[in-house]
XYZ file of N, CA and C in Angstrom:
579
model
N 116.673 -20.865 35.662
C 117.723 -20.647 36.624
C 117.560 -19.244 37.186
N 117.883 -19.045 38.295
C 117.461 -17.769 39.378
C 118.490 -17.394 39.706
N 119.337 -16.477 39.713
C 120.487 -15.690 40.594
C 119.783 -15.208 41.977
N 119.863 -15.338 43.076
C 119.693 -15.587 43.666
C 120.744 -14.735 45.115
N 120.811 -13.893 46.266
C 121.721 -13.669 47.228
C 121.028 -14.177 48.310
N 122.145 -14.039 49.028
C 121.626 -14.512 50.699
C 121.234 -13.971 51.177
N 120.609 -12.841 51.259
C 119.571 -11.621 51.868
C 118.161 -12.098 51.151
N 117.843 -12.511 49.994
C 116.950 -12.705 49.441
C 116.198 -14.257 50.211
N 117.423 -15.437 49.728
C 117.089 -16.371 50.369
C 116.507 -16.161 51.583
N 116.995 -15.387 52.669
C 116.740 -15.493 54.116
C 115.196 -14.924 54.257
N 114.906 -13.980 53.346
C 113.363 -13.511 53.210
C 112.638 -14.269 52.400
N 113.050 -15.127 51.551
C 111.756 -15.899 51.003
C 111.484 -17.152 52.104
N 112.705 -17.930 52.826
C 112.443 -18.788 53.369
C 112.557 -19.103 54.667
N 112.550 -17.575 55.335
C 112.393 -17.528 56.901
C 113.587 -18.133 57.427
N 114.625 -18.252 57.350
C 115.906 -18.628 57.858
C 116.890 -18.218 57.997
N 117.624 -18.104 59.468
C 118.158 -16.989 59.629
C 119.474 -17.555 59.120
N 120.634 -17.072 59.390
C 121.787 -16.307 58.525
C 122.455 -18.100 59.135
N 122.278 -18.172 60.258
C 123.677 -19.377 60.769
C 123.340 -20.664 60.222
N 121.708 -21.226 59.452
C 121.414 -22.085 58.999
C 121.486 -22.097 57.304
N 121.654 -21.307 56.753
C 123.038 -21.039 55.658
C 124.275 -21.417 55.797
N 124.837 -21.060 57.105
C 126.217 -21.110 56.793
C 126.352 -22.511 56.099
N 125.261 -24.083 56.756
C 126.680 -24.791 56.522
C 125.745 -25.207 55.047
N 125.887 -24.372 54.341
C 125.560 -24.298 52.269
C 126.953 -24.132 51.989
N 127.316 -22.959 52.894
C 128.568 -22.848 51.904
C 129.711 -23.499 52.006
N 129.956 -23.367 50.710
C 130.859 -24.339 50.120
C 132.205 -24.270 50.736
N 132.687 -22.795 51.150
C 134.116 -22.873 52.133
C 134.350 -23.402 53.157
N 133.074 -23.495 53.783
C 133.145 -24.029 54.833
C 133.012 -25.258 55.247
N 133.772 -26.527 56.068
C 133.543 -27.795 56.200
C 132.640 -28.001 57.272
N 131.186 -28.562 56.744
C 130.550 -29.036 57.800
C 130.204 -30.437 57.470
N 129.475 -31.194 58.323
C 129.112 -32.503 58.390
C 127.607 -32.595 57.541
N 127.429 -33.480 57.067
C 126.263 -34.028 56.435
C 125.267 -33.822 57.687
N 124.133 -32.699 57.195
C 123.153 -32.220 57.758
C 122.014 -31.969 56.972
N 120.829 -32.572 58.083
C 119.254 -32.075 57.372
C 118.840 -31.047 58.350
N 118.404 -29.847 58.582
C 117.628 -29.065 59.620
C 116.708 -28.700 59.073
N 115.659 -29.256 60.250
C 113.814 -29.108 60.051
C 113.624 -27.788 60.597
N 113.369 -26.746 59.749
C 112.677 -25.340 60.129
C 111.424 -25.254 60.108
N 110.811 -23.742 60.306
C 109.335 -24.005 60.432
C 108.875 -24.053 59.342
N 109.594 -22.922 57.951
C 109.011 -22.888 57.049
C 110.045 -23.669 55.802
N 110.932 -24.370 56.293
C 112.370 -24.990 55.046
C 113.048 -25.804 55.633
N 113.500 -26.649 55.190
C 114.005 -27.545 55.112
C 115.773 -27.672 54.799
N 116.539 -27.407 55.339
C 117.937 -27.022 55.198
C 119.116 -28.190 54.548
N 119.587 -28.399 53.610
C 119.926 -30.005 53.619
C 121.793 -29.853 52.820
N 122.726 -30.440 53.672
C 123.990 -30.298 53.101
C 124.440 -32.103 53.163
N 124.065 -32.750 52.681
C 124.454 -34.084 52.138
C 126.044 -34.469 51.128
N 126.605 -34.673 51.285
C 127.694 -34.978 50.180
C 127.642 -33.985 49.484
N 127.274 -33.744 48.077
C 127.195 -32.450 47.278
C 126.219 -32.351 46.746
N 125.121 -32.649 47.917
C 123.902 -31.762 47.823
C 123.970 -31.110 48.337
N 123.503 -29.822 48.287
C 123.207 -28.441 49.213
C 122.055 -27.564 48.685
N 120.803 -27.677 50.028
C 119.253 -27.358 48.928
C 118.995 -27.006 50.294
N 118.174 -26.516 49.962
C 116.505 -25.719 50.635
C 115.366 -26.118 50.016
N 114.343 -27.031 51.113
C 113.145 -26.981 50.589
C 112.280 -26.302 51.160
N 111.327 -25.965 50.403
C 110.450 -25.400 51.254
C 108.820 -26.276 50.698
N 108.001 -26.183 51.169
C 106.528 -26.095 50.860
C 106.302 -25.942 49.470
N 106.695 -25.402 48.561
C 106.552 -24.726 47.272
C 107.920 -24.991 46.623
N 109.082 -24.791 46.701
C 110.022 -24.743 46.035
C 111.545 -25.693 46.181
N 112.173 -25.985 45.273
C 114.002 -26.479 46.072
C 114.922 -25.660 45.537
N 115.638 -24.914 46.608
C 116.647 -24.150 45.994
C 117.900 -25.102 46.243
N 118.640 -25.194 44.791
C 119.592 -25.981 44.780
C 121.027 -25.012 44.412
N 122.177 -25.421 45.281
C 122.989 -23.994 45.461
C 124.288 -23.944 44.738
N 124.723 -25.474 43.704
C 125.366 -26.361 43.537
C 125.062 -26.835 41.786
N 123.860 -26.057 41.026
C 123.238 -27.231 40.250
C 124.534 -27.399 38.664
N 125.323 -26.550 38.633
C 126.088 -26.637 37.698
C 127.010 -28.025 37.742
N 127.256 -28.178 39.267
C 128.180 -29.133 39.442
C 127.960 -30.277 38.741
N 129.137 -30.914 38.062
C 128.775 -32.054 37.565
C 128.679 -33.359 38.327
N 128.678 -33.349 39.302
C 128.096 -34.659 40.131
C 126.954 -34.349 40.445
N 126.653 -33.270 41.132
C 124.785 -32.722 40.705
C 123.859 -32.631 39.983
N 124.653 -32.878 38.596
C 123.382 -32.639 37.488
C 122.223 -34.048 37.684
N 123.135 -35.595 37.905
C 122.103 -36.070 37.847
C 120.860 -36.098 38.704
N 120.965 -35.662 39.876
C 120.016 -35.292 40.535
C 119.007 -34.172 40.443
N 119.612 -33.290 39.841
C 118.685 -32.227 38.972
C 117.956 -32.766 38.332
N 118.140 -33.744 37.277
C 117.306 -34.291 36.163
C 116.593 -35.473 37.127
N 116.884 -35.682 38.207
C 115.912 -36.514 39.143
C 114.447 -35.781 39.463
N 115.497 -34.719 40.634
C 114.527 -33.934 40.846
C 113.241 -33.335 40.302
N 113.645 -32.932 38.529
C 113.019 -31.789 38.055
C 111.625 -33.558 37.604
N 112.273 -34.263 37.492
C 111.403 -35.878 36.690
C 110.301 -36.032 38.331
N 110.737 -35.905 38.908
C 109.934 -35.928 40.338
C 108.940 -34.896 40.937
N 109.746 -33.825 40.668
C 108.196 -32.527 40.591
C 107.250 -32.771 39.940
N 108.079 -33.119 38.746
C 106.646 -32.885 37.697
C 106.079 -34.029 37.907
N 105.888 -35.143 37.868
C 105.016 -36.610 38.180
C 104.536 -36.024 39.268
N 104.907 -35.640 41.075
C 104.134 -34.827 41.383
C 103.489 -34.144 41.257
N 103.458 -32.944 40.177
C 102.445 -32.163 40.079
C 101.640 -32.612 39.229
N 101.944 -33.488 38.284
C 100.453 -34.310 37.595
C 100.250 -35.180 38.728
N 100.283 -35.718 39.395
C 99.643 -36.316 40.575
C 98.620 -35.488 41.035
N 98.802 -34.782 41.550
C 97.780 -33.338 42.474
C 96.891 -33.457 41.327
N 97.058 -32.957 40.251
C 96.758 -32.384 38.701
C 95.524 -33.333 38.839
N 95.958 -34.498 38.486
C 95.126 -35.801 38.349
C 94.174 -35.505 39.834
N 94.237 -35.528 40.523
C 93.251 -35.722 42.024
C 92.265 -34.461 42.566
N 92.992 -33.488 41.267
C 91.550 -31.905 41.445
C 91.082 -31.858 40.136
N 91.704 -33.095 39.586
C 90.426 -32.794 38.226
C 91.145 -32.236 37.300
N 92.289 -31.327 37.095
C 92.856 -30.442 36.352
C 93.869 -30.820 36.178
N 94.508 -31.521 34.582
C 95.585 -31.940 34.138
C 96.382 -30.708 33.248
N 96.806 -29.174 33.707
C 97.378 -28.683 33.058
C 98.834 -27.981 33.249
N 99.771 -28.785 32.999
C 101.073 -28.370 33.179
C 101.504 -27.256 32.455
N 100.630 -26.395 31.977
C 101.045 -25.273 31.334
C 102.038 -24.016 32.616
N 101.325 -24.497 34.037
C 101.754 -23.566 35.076
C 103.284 -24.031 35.922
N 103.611 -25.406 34.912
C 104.643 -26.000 35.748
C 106.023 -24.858 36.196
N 106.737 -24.618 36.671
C 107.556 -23.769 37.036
C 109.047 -24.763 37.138
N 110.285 -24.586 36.418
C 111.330 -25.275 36.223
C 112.713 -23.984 36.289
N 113.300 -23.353 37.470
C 114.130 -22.320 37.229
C 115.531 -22.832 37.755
N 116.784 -22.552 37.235
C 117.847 -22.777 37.967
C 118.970 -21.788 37.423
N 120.040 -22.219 38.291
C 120.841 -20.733 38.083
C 121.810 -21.187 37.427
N 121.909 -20.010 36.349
C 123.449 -19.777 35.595
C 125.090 -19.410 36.413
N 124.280 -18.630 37.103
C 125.721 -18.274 38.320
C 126.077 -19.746 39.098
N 125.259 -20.440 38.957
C 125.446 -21.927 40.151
C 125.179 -21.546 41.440
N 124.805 -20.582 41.871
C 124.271 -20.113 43.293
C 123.091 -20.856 43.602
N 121.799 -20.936 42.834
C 120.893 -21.371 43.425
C 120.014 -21.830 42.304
N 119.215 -23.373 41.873
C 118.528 -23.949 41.212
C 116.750 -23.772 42.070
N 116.113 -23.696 40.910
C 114.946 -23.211 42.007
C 113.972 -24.296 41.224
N 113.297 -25.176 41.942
C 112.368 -26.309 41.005
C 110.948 -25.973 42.059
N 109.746 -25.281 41.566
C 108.992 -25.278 41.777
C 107.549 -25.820 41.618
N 106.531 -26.089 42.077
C 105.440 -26.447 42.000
C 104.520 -25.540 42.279
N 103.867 -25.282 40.860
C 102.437 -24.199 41.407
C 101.881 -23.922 42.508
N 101.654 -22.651 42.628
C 101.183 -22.594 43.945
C 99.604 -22.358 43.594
N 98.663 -22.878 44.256
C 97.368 -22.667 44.655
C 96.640 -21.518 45.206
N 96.758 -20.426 45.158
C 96.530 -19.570 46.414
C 94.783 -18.925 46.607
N 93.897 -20.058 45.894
C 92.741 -20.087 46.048
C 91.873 -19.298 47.154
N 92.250 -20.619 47.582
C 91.217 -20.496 49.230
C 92.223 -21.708 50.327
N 92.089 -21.482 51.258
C 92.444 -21.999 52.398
C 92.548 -23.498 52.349
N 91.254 -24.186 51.711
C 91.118 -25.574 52.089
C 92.024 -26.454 51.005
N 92.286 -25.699 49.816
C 93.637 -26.796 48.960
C 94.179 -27.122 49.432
N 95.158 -26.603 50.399
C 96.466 -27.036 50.869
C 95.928 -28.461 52.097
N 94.853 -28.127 52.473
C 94.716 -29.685 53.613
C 93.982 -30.512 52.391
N 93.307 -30.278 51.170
C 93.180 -31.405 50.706
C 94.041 -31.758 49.696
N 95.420 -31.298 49.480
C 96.010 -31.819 48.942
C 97.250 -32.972 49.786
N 96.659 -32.623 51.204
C 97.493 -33.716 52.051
C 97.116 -34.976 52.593
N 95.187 -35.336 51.559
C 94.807 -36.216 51.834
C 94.870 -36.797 50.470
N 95.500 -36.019 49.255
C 95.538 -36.803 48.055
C 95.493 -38.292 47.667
N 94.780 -39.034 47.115
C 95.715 -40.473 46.977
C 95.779 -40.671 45.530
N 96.775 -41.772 45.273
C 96.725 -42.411 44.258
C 95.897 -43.141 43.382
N 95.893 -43.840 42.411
C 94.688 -44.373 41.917
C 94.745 -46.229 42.240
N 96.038 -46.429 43.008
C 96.128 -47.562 43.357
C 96.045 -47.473 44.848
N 95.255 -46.202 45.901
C 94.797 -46.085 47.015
C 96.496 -45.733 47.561
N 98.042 -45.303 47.483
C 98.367 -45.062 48.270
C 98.601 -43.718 48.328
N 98.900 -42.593 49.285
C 98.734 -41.502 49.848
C 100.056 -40.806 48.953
N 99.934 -39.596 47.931
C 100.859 -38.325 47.509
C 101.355 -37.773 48.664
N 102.502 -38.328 48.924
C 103.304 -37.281 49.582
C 103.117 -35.640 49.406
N 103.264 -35.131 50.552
C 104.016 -33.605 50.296
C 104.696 -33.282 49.410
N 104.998 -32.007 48.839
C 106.157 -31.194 48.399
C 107.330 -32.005 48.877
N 107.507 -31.474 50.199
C 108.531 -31.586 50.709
C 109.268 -32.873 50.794
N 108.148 -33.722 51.060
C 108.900 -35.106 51.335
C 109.015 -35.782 49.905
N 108.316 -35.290 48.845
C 109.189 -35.968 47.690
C 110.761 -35.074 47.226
N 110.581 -34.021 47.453
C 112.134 -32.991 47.163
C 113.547 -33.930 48.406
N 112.832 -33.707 49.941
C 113.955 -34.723 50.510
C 113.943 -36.399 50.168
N 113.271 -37.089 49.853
C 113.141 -38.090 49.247
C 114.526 -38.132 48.183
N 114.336 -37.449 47.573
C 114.969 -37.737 46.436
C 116.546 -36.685 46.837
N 116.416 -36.268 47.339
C 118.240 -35.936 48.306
C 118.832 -36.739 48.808
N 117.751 -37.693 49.496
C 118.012 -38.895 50.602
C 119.149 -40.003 49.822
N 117.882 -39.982 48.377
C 118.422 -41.172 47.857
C 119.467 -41.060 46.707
N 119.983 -39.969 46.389
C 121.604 -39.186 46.039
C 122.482 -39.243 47.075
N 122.239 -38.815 47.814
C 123.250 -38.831 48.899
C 123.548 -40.402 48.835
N 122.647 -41.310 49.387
C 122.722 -42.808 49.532
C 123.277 -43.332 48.171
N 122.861 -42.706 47.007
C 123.948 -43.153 45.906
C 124.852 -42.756 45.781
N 125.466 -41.851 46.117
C 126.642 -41.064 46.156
C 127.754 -42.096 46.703
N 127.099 -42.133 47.992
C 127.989 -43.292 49.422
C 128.166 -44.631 48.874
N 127.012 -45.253 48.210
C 127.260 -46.401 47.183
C 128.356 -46.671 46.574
N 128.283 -45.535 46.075
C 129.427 -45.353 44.639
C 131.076 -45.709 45.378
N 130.641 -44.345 46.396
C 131.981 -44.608 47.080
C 132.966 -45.587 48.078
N 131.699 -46.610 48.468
C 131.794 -47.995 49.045
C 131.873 -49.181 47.570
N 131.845 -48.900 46.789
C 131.989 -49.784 45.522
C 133.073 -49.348 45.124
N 133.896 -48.241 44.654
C 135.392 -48.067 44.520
C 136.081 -48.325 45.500
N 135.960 -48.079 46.711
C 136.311 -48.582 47.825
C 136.788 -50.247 47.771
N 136.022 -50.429 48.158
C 135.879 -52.004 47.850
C 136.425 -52.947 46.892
N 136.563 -52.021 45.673
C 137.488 -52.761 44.493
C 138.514 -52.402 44.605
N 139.024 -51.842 45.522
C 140.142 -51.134 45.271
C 140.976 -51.633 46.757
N 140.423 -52.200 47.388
C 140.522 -53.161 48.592
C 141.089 -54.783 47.787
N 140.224 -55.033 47.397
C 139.902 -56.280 46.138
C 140.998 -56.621 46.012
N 141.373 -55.599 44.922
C 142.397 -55.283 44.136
C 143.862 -55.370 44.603
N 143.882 -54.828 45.902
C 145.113 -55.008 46.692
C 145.671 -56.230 47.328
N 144.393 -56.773 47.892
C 143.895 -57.906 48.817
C 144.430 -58.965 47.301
N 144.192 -58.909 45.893
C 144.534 -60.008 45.623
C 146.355 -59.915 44.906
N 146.751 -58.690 45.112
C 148.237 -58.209 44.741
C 148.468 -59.199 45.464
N 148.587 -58.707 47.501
C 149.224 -59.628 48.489
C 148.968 -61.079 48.363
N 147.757 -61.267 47.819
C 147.897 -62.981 47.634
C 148.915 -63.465 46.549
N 149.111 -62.911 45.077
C 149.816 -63.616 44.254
C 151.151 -63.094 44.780
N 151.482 -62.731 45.553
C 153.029 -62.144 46.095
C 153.199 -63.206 46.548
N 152.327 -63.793 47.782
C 152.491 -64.590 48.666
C 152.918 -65.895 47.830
N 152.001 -66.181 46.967
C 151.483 -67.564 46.328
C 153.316 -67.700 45.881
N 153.489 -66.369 45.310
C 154.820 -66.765 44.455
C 155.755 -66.779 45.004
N 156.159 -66.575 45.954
C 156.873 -66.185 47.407
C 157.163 -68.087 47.830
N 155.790 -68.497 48.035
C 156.080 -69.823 48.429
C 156.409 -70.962 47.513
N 156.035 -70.531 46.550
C 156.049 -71.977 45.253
C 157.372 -71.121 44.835
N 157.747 -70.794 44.192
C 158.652 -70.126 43.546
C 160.218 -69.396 44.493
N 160.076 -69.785 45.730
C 160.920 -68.591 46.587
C 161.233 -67.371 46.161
N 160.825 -66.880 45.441
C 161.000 -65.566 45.629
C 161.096 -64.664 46.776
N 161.874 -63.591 47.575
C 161.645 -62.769 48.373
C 161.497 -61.528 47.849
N 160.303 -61.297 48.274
C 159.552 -59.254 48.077
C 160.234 -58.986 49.460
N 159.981 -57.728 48.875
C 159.960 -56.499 50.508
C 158.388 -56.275 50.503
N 158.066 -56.506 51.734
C 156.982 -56.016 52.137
C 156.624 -54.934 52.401
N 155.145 -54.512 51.731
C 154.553 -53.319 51.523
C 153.519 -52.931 52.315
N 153.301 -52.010 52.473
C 151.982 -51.663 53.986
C 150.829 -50.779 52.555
N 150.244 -51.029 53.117
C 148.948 -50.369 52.651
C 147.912 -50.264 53.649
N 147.665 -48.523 53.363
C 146.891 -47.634 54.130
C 145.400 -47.610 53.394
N 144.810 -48.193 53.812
C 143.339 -48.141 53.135
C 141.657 -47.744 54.487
């Protein structure tokens, strides 16, 4: 875990000050991804991350609706980086990099960086699998797996939803049912759903 300020962020990941704002948490913005040159900006339900090329800063990771995506995430780097691992020949996760923050400011899940020579980085974008299909990017497995939190998140909340619709939907029927067989008279109830 990394403590982490917003002066720092803005120099590791080239982004200026107004594509922060909508991280923070006081502020209400709408579910947003912004494609930068060098990061990836992402405020989803209660995700709120930065990717970049190399790293995800996660700004949120204490939260307990976040953790499970942490333990997504961090299960997804690493199979990524034995992926690469596996396709240069070199299976050693001794360099894996796993940081996140105690303050809850910022979770940092990294992948080794290479800083060889020039040509790693384009042949690690022709990587493949051993069943011929193509290793994603960094990046697109870190938003990948935001994508599909967020989309479980909304799940969740269209499934309580829904039972809870259910649930009402079958109150008004046995009212009714008993209403007619039974005469009974209710006062009728409105429900705001």
């Amino acid at each position: 875990m990394v403590e982490a300020e917003k002066h720092a962020i803005m120099r590791r990941t080239g982004l200026p000050a107004r594509d922060l704002r909508i991280l923070d948490p006081l502020l209400s913005y709408p579910s947003t991804i912004l494609g930068r040159e060098r990061a990836i900006v992402i405020n989803l339900e209660n995700i709120k991350a930065i990717i970049t090329a190399q790293e995800v800063l996660l700004l949120n990771s204490k939260d307990p609706s976040v953790t499970p995506f942490v333990d997504e995430i961090q299960s997804r780097i690493l199979c990524h980086f034995q992926a690469t691992k596996v396709q240069e020949g070199a299976v050693d996760d001794s360099n894996y990099i796993i940081r996140s923050s105690s303050q809850n400011l910022s979770s940092r899940f990294s992948q080794p960086q290479n800083l060889d020579d020039e040509g790693k980085s384009e042949e690690k974008q022709s990587l493949e699998n051993p069943n011929g299909s193509k290793i994603l990017p960094f990046e697109f497995v870190a938003l990948e797996a935001c994508l599909e939190a967020a989309c479980s998140c909304l799940e969740n909340e269209v499934s309580n939803s829904l039972s809870l619709s259910l649930s009402v939907n079958f109150f008004v029927t046995i009212t009714l049912f008993y209403s007619l067989c039974f005469g009974y008279c209710f006062i009728p109830v409105q429900f705001c759903i």
